[in-house]
Short mmCIF file of C-alpha atoms and ligand atoms in Angstrom, two decimals:
data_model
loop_
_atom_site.label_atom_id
_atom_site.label_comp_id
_atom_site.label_asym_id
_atom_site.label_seq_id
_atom_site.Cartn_x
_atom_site.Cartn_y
_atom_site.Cartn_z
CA UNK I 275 0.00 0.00 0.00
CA UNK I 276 1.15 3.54 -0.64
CA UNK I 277 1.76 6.01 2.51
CA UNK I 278 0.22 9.18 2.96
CA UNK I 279 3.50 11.21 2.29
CA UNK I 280 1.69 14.62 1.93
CA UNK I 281 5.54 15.66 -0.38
CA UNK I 282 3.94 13.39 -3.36
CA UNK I 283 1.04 13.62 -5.22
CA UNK I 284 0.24 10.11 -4.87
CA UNK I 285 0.52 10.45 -1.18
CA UNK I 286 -1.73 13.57 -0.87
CA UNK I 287 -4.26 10.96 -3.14
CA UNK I 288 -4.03 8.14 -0.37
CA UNK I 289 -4.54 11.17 2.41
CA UNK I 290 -7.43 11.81 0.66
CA UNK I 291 -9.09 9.30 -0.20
CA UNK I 292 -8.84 7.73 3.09
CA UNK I 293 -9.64 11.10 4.59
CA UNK I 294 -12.92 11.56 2.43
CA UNK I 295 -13.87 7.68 3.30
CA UNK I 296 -13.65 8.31 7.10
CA UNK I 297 -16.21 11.36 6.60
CA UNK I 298 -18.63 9.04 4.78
CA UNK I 299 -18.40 6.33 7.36
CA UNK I 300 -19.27 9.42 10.20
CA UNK I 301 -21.77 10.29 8.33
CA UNK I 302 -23.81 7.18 7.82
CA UNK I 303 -22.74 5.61 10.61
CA UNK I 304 -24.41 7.73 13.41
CA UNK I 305 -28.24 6.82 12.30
CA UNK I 306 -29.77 3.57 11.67
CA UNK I 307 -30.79 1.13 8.94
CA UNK I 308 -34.14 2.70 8.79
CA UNK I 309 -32.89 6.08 9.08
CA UNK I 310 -30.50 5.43 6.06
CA UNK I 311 -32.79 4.38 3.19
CA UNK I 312 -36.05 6.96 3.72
CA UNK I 313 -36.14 10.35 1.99
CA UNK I 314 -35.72 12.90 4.42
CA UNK I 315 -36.51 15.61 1.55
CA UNK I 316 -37.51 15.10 -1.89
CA UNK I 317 -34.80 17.23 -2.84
CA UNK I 318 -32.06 14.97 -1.82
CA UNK I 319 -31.52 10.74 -1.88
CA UNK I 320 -31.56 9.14 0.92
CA UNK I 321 -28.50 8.64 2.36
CA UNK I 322 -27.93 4.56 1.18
CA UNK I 323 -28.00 6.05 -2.64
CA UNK I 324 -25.12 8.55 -1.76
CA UNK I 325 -23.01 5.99 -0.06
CA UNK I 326 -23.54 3.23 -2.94
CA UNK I 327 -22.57 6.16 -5.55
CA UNK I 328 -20.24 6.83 -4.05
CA UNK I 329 -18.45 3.31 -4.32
CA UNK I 330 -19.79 3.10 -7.75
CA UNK I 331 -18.37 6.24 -9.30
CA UNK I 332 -14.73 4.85 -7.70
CA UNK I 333 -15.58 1.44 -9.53
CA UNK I 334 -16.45 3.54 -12.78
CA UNK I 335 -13.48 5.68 -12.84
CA UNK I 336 -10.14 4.14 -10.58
CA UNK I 337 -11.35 0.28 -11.49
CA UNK I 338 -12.81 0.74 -15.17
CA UNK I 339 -11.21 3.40 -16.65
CA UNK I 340 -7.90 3.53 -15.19
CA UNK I 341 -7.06 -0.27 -14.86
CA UNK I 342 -9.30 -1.72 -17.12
CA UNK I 343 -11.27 -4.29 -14.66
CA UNK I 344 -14.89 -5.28 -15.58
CA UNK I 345 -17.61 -4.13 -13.95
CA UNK I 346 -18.30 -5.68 -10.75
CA UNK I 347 -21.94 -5.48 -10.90
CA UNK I 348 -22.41 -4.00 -14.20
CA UNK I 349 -26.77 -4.17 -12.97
CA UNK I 350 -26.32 -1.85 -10.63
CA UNK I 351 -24.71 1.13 -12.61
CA UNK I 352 -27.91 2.48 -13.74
CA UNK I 353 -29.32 2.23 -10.44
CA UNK I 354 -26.52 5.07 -9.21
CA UNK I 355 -26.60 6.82 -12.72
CA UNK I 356 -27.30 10.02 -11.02
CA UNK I 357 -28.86 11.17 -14.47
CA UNK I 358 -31.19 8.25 -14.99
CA UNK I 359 -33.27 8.88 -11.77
CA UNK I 360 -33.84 12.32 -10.16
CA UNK I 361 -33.77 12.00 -6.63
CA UNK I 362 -36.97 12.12 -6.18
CA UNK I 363 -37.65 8.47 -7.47
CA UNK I 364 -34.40 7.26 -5.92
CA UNK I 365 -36.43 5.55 -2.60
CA UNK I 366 -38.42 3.53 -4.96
CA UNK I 367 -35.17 1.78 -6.55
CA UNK I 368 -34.26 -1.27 -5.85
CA UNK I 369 -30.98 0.30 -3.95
CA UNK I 370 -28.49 -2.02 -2.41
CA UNK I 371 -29.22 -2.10 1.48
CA UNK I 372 -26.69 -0.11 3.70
CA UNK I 373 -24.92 -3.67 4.84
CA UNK I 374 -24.39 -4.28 0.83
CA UNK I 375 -23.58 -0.58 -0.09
CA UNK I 376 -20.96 -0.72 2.67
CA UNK I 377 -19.21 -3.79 1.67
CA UNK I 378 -19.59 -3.31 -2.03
CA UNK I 379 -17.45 0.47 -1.39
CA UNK I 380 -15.51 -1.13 0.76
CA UNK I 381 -14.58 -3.95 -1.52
CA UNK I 382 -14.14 -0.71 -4.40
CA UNK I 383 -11.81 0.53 -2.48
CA UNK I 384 -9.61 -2.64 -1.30
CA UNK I 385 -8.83 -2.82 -5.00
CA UNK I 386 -8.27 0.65 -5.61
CA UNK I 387 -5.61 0.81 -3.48
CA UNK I 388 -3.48 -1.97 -4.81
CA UNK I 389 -4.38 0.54 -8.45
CA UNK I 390 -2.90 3.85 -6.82
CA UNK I 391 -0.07 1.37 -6.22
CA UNK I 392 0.79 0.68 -9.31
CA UNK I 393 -0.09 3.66 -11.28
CA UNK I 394 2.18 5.92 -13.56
CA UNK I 395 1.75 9.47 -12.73
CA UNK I 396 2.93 10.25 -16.02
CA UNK I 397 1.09 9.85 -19.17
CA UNK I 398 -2.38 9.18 -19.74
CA UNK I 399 -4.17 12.49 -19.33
CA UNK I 400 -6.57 10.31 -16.74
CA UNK I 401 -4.03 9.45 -14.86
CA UNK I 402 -1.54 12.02 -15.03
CA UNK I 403 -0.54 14.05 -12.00
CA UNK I 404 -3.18 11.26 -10.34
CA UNK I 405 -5.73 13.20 -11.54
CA UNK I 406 -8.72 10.55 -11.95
CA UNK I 407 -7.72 9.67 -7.79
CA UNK I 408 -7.61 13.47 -6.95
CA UNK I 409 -11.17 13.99 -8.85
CA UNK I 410 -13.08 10.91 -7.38
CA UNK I 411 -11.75 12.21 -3.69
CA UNK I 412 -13.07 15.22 -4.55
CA UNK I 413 -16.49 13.41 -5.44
CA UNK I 414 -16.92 11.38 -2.20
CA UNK I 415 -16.46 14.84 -0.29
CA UNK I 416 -18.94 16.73 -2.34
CA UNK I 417 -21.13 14.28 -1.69
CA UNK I 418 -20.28 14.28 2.63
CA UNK I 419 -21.78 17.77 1.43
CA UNK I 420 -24.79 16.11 -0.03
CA UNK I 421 -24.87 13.91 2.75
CA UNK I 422 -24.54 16.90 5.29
CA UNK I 423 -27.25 18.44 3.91
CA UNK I 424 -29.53 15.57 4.00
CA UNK I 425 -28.64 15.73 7.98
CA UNK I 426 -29.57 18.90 8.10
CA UNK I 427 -33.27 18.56 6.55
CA UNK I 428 -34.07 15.42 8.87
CA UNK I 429 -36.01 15.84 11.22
CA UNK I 430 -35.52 14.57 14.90
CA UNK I 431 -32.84 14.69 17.30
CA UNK I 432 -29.18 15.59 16.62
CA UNK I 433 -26.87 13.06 15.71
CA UNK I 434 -23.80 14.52 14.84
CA UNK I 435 -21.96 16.89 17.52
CA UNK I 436 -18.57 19.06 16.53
CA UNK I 437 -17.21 22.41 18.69
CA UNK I 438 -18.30 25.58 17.98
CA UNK I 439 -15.91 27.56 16.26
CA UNK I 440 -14.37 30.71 18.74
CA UNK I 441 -15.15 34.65 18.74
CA UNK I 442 -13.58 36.69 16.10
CA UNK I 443 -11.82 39.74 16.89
CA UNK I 444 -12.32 41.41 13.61
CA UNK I 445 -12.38 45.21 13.59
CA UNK I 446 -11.28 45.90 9.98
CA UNK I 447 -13.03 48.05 7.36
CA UNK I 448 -16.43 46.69 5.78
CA UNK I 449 -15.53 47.08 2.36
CA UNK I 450 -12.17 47.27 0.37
CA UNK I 451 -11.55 48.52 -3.28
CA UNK I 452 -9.61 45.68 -5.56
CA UNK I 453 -8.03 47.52 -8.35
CA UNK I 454 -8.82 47.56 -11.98
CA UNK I 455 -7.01 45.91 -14.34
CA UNK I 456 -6.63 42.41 -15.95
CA UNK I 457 -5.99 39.43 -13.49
CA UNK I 458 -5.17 35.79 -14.39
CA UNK I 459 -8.75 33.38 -13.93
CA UNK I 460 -8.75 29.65 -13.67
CA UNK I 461 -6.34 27.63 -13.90
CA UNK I 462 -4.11 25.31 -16.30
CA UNK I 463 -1.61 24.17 -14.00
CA UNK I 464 -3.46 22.95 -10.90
CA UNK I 465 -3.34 19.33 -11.13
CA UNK I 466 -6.40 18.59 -9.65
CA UNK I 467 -8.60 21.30 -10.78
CA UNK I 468 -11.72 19.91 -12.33
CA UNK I 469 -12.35 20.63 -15.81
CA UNK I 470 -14.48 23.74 -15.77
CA UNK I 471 -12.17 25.48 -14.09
CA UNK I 472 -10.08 25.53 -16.78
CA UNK I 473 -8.18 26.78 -18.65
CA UNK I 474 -6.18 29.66 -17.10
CA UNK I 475 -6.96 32.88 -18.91
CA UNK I 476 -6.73 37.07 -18.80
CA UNK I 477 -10.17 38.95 -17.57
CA UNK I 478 -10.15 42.64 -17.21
CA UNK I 479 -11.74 43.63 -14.02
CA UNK I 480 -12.77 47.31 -13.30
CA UNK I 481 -11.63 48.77 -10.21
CA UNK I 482 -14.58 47.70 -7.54
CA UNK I 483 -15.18 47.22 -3.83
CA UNK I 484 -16.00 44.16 -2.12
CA UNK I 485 -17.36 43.43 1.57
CA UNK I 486 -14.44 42.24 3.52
CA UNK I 487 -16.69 39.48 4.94
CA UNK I 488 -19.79 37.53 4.50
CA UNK I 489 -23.28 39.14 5.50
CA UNK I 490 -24.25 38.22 9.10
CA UNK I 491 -27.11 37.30 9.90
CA UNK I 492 -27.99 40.17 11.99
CA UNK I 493 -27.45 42.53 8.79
CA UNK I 494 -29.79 40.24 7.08
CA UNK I 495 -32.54 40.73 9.84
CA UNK I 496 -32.22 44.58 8.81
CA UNK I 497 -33.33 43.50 5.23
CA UNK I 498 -36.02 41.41 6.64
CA UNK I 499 -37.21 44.07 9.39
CA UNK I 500 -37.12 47.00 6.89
CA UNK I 501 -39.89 44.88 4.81
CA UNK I 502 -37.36 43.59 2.85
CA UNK I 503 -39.73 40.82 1.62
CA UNK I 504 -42.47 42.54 0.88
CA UNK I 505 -41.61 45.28 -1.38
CA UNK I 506 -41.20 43.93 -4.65
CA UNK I 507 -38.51 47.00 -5.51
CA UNK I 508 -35.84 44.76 -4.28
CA UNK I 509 -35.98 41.43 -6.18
CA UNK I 510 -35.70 40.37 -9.87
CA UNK I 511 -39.23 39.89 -11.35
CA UNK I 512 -38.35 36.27 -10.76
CA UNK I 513 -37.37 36.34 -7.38
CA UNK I 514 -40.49 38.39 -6.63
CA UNK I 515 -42.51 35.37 -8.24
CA UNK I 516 -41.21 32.50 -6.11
CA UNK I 517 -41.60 34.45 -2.80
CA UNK I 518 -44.94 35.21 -3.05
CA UNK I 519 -45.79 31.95 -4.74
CA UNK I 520 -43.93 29.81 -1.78
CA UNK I 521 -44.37 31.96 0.94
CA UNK I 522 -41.15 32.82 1.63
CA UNK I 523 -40.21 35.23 4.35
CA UNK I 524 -36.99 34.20 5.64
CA UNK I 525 -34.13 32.32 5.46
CA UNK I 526 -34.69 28.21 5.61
CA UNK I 527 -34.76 26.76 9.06
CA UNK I 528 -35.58 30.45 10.44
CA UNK I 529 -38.56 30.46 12.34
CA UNK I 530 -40.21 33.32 14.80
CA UNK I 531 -41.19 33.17 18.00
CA UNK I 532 -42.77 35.71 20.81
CA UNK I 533 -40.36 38.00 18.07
CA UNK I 534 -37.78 36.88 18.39
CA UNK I 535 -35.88 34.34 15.17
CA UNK I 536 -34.81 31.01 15.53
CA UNK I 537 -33.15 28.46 13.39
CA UNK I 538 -33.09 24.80 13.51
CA UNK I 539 -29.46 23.23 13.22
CA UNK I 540 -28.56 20.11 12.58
CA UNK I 541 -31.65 18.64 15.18
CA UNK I 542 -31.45 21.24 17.58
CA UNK I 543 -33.34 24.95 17.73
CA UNK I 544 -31.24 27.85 18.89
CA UNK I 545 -31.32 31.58 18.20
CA UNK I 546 -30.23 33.05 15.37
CA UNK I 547 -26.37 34.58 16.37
CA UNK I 548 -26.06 37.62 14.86
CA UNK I 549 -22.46 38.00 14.17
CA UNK I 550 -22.66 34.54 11.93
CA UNK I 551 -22.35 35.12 8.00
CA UNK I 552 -26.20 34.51 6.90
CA UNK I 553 -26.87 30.66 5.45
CA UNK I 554 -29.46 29.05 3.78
CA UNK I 555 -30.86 31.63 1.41
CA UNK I 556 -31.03 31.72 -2.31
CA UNK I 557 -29.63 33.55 -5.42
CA UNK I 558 -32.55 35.51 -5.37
CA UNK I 559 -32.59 36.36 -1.61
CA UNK I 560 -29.13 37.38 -2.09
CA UNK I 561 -29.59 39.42 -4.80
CA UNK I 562 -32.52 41.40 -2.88
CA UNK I 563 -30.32 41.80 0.06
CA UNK I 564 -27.99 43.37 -2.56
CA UNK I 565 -30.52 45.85 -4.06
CA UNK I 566 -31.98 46.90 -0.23
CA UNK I 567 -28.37 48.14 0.83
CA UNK I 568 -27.74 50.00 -2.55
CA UNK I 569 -24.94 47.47 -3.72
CA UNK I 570 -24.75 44.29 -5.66
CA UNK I 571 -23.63 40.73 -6.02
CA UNK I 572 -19.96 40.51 -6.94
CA UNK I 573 -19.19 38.98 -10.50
CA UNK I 574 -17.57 35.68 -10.70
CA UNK I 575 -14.15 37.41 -11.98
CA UNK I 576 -14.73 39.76 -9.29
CA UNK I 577 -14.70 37.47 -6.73
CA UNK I 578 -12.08 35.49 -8.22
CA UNK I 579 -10.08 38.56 -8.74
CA UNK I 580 -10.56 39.38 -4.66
CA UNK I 581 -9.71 35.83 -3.69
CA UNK I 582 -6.38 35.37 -5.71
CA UNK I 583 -5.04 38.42 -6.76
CA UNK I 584 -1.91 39.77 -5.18
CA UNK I 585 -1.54 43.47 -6.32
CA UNK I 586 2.43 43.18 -5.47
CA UNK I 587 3.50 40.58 -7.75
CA UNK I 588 0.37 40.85 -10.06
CA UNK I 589 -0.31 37.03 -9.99
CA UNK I 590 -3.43 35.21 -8.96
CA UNK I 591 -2.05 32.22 -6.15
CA UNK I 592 -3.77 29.02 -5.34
CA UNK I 593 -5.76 30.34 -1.91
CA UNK I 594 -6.06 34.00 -0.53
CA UNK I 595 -3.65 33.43 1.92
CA UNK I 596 -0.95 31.92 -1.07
CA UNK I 597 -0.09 28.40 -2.16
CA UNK I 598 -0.09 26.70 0.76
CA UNK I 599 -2.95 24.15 1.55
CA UNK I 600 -5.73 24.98 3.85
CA UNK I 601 -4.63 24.45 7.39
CA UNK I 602 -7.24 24.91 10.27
CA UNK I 603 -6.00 28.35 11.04
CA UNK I 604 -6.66 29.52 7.29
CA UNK I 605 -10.51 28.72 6.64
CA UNK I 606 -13.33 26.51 8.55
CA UNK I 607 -13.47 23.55 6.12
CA UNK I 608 -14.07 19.96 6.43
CA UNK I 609 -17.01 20.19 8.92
CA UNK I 610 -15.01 20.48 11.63
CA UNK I 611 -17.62 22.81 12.93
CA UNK I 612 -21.40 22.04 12.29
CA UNK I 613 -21.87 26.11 11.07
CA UNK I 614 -19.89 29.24 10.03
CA UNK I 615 -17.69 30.80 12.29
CA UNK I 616 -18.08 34.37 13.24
CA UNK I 617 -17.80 37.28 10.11
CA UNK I 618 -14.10 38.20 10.49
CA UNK I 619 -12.66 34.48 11.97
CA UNK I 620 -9.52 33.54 10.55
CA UNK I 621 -6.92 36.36 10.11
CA UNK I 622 -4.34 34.17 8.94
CA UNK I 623 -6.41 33.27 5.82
CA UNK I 624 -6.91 36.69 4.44
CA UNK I 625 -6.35 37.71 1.44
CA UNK I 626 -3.58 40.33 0.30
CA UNK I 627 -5.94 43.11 0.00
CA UNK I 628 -7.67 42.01 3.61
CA UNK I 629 -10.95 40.27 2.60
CA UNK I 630 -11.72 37.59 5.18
CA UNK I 631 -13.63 33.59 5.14
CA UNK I 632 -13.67 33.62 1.21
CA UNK I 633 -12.74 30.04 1.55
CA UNK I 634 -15.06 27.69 4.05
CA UNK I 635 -17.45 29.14 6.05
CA UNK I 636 -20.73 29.52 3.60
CA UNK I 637 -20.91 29.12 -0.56
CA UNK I 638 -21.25 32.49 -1.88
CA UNK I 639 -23.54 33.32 -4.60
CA UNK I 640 -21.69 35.24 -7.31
CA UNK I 641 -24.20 37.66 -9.84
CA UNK I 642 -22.69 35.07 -12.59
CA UNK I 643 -23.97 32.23 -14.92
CA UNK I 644 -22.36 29.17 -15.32
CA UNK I 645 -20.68 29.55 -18.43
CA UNK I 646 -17.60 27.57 -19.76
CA UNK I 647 -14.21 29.47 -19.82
CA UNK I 648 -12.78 30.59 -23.31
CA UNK I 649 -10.86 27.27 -24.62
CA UNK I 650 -13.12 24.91 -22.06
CA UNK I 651 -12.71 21.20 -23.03
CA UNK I 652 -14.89 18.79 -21.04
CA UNK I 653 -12.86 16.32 -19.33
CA UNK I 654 -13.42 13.98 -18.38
CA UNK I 655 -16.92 13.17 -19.01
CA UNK I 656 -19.96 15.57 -20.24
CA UNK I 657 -21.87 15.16 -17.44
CA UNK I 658 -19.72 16.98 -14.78
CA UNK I 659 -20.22 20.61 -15.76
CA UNK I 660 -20.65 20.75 -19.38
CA UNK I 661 -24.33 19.87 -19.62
CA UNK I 662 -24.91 21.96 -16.93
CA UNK I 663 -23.67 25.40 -18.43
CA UNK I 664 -26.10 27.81 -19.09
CA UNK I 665 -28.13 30.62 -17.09
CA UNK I 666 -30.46 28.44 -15.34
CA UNK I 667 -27.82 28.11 -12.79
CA UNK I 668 -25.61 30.77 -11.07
CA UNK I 669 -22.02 30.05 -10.07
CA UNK I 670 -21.09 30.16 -5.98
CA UNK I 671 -17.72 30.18 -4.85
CA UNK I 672 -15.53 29.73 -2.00
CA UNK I 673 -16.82 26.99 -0.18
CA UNK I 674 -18.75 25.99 3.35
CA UNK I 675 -17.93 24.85 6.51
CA UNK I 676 -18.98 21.42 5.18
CA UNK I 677 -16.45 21.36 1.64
CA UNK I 678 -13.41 18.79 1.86
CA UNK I 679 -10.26 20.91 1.85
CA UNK I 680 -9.43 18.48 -1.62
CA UNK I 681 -12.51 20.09 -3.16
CA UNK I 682 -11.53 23.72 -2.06
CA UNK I 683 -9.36 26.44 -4.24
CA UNK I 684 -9.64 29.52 -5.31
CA UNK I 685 -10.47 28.90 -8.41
CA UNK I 686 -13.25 26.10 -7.92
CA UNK I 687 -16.67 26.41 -9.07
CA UNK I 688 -20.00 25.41 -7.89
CA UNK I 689 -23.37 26.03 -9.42
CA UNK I 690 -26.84 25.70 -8.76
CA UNK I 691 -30.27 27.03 -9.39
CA UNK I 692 -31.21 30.84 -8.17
CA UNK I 693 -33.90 29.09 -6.20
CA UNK I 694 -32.18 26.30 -4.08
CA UNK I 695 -31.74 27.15 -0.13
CA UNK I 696 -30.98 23.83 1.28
CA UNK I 697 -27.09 24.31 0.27
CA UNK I 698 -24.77 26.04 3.14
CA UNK I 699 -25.47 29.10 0.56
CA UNK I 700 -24.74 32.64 1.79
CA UNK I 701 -22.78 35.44 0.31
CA UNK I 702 -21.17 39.42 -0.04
CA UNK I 703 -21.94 42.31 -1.40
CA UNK I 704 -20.07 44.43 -4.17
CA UNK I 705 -20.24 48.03 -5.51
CA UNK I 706 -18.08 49.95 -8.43
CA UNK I 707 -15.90 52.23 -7.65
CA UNK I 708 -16.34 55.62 -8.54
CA UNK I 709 -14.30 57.42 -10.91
CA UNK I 710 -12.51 59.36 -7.93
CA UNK I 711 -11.99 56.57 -5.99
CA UNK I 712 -10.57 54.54 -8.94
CA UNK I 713 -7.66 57.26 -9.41
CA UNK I 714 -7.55 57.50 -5.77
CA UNK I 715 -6.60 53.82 -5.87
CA UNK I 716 -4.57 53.59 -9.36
CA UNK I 717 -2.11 56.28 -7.64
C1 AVJ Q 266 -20.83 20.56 -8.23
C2 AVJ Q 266 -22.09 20.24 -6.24
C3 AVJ Q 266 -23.19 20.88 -8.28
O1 AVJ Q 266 -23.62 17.64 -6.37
O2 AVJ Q 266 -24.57 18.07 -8.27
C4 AVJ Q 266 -21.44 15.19 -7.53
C5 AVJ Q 266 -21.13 17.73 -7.69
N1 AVJ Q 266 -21.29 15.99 -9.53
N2 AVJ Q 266 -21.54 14.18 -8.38
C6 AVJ Q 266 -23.58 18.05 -7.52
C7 AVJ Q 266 -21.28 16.33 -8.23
C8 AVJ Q 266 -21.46 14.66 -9.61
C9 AVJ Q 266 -22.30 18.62 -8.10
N3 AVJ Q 266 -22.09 20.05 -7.71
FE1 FE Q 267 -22.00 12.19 -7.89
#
């Protein structure tokens, strides 16, 4: 068996594979049989379908693909072709039972690990750099995201405990200006950056200002105490439809009582903390929030531009804080904690021009479709991002408390539709900059 050297690539692929599979096994090993194969929300599988996916998209990629082995159980691929059922019909499947989808991963992996073995990390585009092993790590932790979610929309008791994250001492400026100019976006030299975040390329970016953290949730409760929902001056003409046609007057899992708001976590009911960057709302909550305080939603480049751009050496780096992998002190990742830390946590993982938690902490929702870079190339299948490009969905970056550090950079993408709420989806606010504060800055 390999070792986990973290000095090679195919080390840092054993760390994190074996790292992703202990977060699966947390997470389906706290609730029962029962509790693992019903729907806890028609928006998301139950949790047996993840876990058996899981093993099968290993199977498909590190077993089939790179080492040429048959399939194992060739009937059950359609059953965890996660474009042949939506997850609505997934309960009525005939889905392996948790005891089979454990041993059946289980037995996936065994093998793969005698593959990572004996792999050139040379070559093959597949396998080069270990690609294929970085990308299906990266897929078992995005779905411990799924799963997380799932946790969060079930109802009863709490299951899973972590420590709150401390107090943050932030007393830094609200906003700071990111110069104009061009900036480097994407990437073509991160080895495992996924394919639609490639490749590397020049954007010009007007001078603009960005929020130097997330909005909290007591800055949202402004919005929502100023009528925020109810005047229809706010939102897009679309937003304004699916508020008033689902009722929507708050975050999800807020809830008030004797006036005062409360929000169901993971099982348990608590107040809402005000100083915590707002999670669980929409694109279209965020954009309203935008309008209301006389800003905006911060491109994609924008935010890109804020995350990576260092204005002395005029390069975009891997993370705000530079190259180095995410270490605790940098960003809350990995759902270490069970919600975002303070606005203003983490001063070590700041970026150059002092914006704070753009990695970890909550997704933000960029004003941005999800469009393919110039020169994309799907790779390597379609049905990762390419058939998902368009403007039904809007691009969030940066990541939540609950993202893998393998599946975090700062130039990863995530997407989904303006409506969903369920995801650990918050976000900042943006705003040009004026013509006298541009040549203030360009001095
Ligand atoms: C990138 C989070 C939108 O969960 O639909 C998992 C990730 N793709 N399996 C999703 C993904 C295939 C994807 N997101
Ligand atoms: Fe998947």
């Amino acid at each position: 068996t390999p070792t986990a050297d973290p000095d090679t690539l195919r080390g840092r692929a054993l760390a994190a594979l074996l790292a992703a599979r202990d977060r699966t096994s947390q997470l389906t090993e706290c609730v029962d049989e029962a509790d693992l194969t019903t729907q806890h929300s028609p928006l998301m599988s139950p949790l047996v379908w993840d876990l058996a996916h899981i093993g099968n998209q290993e199977e498909l990629w590190l077993l089939r693909a790179v080492a040429g082995a048959d399939a194992m159980r060739p009937e059950i691929d359609p059953l965890y072709d996660a474009f042949e059922h939506p997850r609505s019909e997934r309960p009525s499947l005939p889905l392996l039972a948790p005891k089979e989808a454990r041993s059946y991963a289980a037995e996936v992996r065994g093998r793969v690990l005698d593959v990572l073995e004996r792999t050139a990390f040379h070559g093959a585009p597949l396998t080069h750099d270990g690609f294929a092993f970085g990308m299906v790590a990266q897929h078992e932790q995005q779905h411990d995201e799924t799963m997380l979610i799932t946790h969060q929309l079930r109802r009863g008791p709490a299951v899973l405990t972590a420590p709150d994250p401390g107090p943050s001492e932030f007393t830094g400026p609200a906003e700071v200006m990111v110069p104009g100019g061009p900036f480097t976006m994407g990437t073509s030299t991160e080895p495992w950056a996924l394919d639609n975040e490639r490749p590397a390329h020049r954007r010009l970016v007007p001078p603009f200002f960005i929020d130097t953290v997330p909005v909290t949730n007591g800055a949202y409760q402004l919005f929502m105490s100023d009528g925020g929902y109810r005047e229809r001056r706010w939102w897009s003409p679309r937003g304004w439809a699916h508020i008033r046609e689902h009722g929507i007057s708050s975050p999800l899992f807020w809830r008030e009582e004797g006036g005062m708001w409360l929000r169901r976590r993971f099982g348990a009911t608590e107040p809402v903390p005000p100083d915590e960057p707002v999670l669980h709302v929409s694109w279209y909550e965020a954009d309203a929030y935008a309008r209301w305080a006389g800003r905006r939603l911060p491109s994609e480049a924008e935010w890109e531009k804020a995350a990576r751009y260092d204005p002395v050496s005029g390069t975009s780096r891997r993370y705000p804080w530079g190259d180095a992998d995410p270490r605790p002190e940098h960003a809350n990742l990995g759902q270490r904690h069970l919600r975002p830390a303070p606005a203003g946590s983490y001063p070590a993982g700041e970026s150059p021009l002092g914006v704070r938690q753009l990695m970890g902490d909550v997704w933000e929702w960029t004003a941005s479709d999800f469009l393919p870079y110039p020169g994309f190339r799907a790779f390597p299948y379609e049905e990762y991002s390419q058939v998902f490009f368009g403007s039904d969905h809007k691009v969030l970056r940066g990541g939540s408390f609950a993202v893998g550090t393998v599946a975090c950079r700062g130039t990863f993408r995530n997407w989904d539709y303006p409506i969903r709420r369920q995801i650990f989806s918050g976000f900042r606010t943006a705003r040009d900059a004026t013509p006298a504060e541009s040549s203030r800055g360009a001095r």
